[in-house]
XYZ file of C-alpha atoms in Angstrom:
84
model
C -12.997 0.517 -29.949
C -12.236 3.902 -31.789
C -8.457 5.178 -31.807
C -9.574 8.068 -28.902
C -10.751 4.810 -26.507
C -7.879 2.533 -27.199
C -5.594 5.730 -26.617
C -7.567 6.474 -23.543
C -7.416 2.571 -22.514
C -3.554 2.012 -22.618
C -2.991 5.698 -21.061
C -5.243 4.732 -18.026
C -3.209 0.842 -18.131
C 0.161 2.476 -18.139
C -0.581 4.775 -15.435
C -1.813 1.797 -13.422
C 1.334 -0.018 -14.205
C 3.582 2.829 -13.126
C 2.236 3.688 -10.118
C 2.056 0.127 -8.666
C 6.001 -0.280 -9.966
C 6.409 3.135 -7.947
C 4.884 1.493 -5.081
C 7.159 -1.824 -5.510
C 10.054 0.460 -5.614
C 8.971 2.212 -2.311
C 8.441 -1.274 -0.444
C 11.200 -3.074 -1.960
C 14.118 -0.465 -2.071
C 13.508 2.357 0.080
C 11.583 0.026 3.136
C 13.471 -3.054 3.327
C 16.286 -2.021 2.493
C 17.705 1.786 2.894
C 15.430 2.509 5.830
C 16.151 -0.841 7.792
C 17.879 0.469 10.371
C 15.613 3.509 11.657
C 12.431 1.170 11.169
C 14.082 -1.278 13.458
C 13.455 0.790 16.237
C 9.821 0.523 15.933
C 8.902 -3.292 16.808
C 6.219 -4.547 15.390
C 4.661 -7.910 16.775
C 7.587 -8.127 18.828
C 9.975 -8.138 15.692
C 12.198 -4.806 14.593
C 9.618 -3.338 11.865
C 12.753 -3.431 9.203
C 13.520 -6.996 9.734
C 10.014 -7.822 9.094
C 9.266 -5.415 6.244
C 12.616 -7.105 4.240
C 10.901 -10.761 5.228
C 7.511 -10.415 5.585
C 5.862 -7.172 4.826
C 7.035 -6.878 1.233
C 5.947 -10.180 0.170
C 2.364 -9.206 1.283
C 2.423 -6.056 -0.534
C 3.661 -7.694 -3.559
C 0.655 -10.032 -3.310
C -1.566 -7.187 -2.524
C -0.301 -5.242 -5.639
C -1.212 -8.211 -7.774
C -4.533 -8.752 -6.690
C -4.649 -4.643 -6.865
C -3.843 -4.767 -10.474
C -6.166 -7.815 -11.567
C -8.950 -5.619 -9.948
C -8.338 -2.625 -11.382
C -7.565 -3.965 -14.806
C -10.891 -5.860 -15.070
C -12.428 -2.269 -14.103
C -10.475 -0.706 -16.929
C -11.551 -3.479 -19.325
C -15.310 -3.281 -18.492
C -15.060 0.624 -18.802
C -13.290 0.766 -22.208
C -15.473 -2.506 -23.443
C -12.017 -4.099 -23.851
C -12.383 -7.614 -25.316
C -9.328 -10.436 -24.427
């Protein structure tokens, strides 16, 4: 891998990580803490949405972020022919 490809690979990698961390922060801080009271006005499967997000929803989203990262990094590795 030449220098340009190497930089492009790491730029794409850090962009992916940044975007996933933004989603993580939104879910964990905004939806699960700051907006709990307004979200509690909405019912989700018979439970207040704010409570559900804080207890179950955030965990499910975090697991989804892990799988998204693994899938996207596999695509990046193949695109840039990055050897592990």
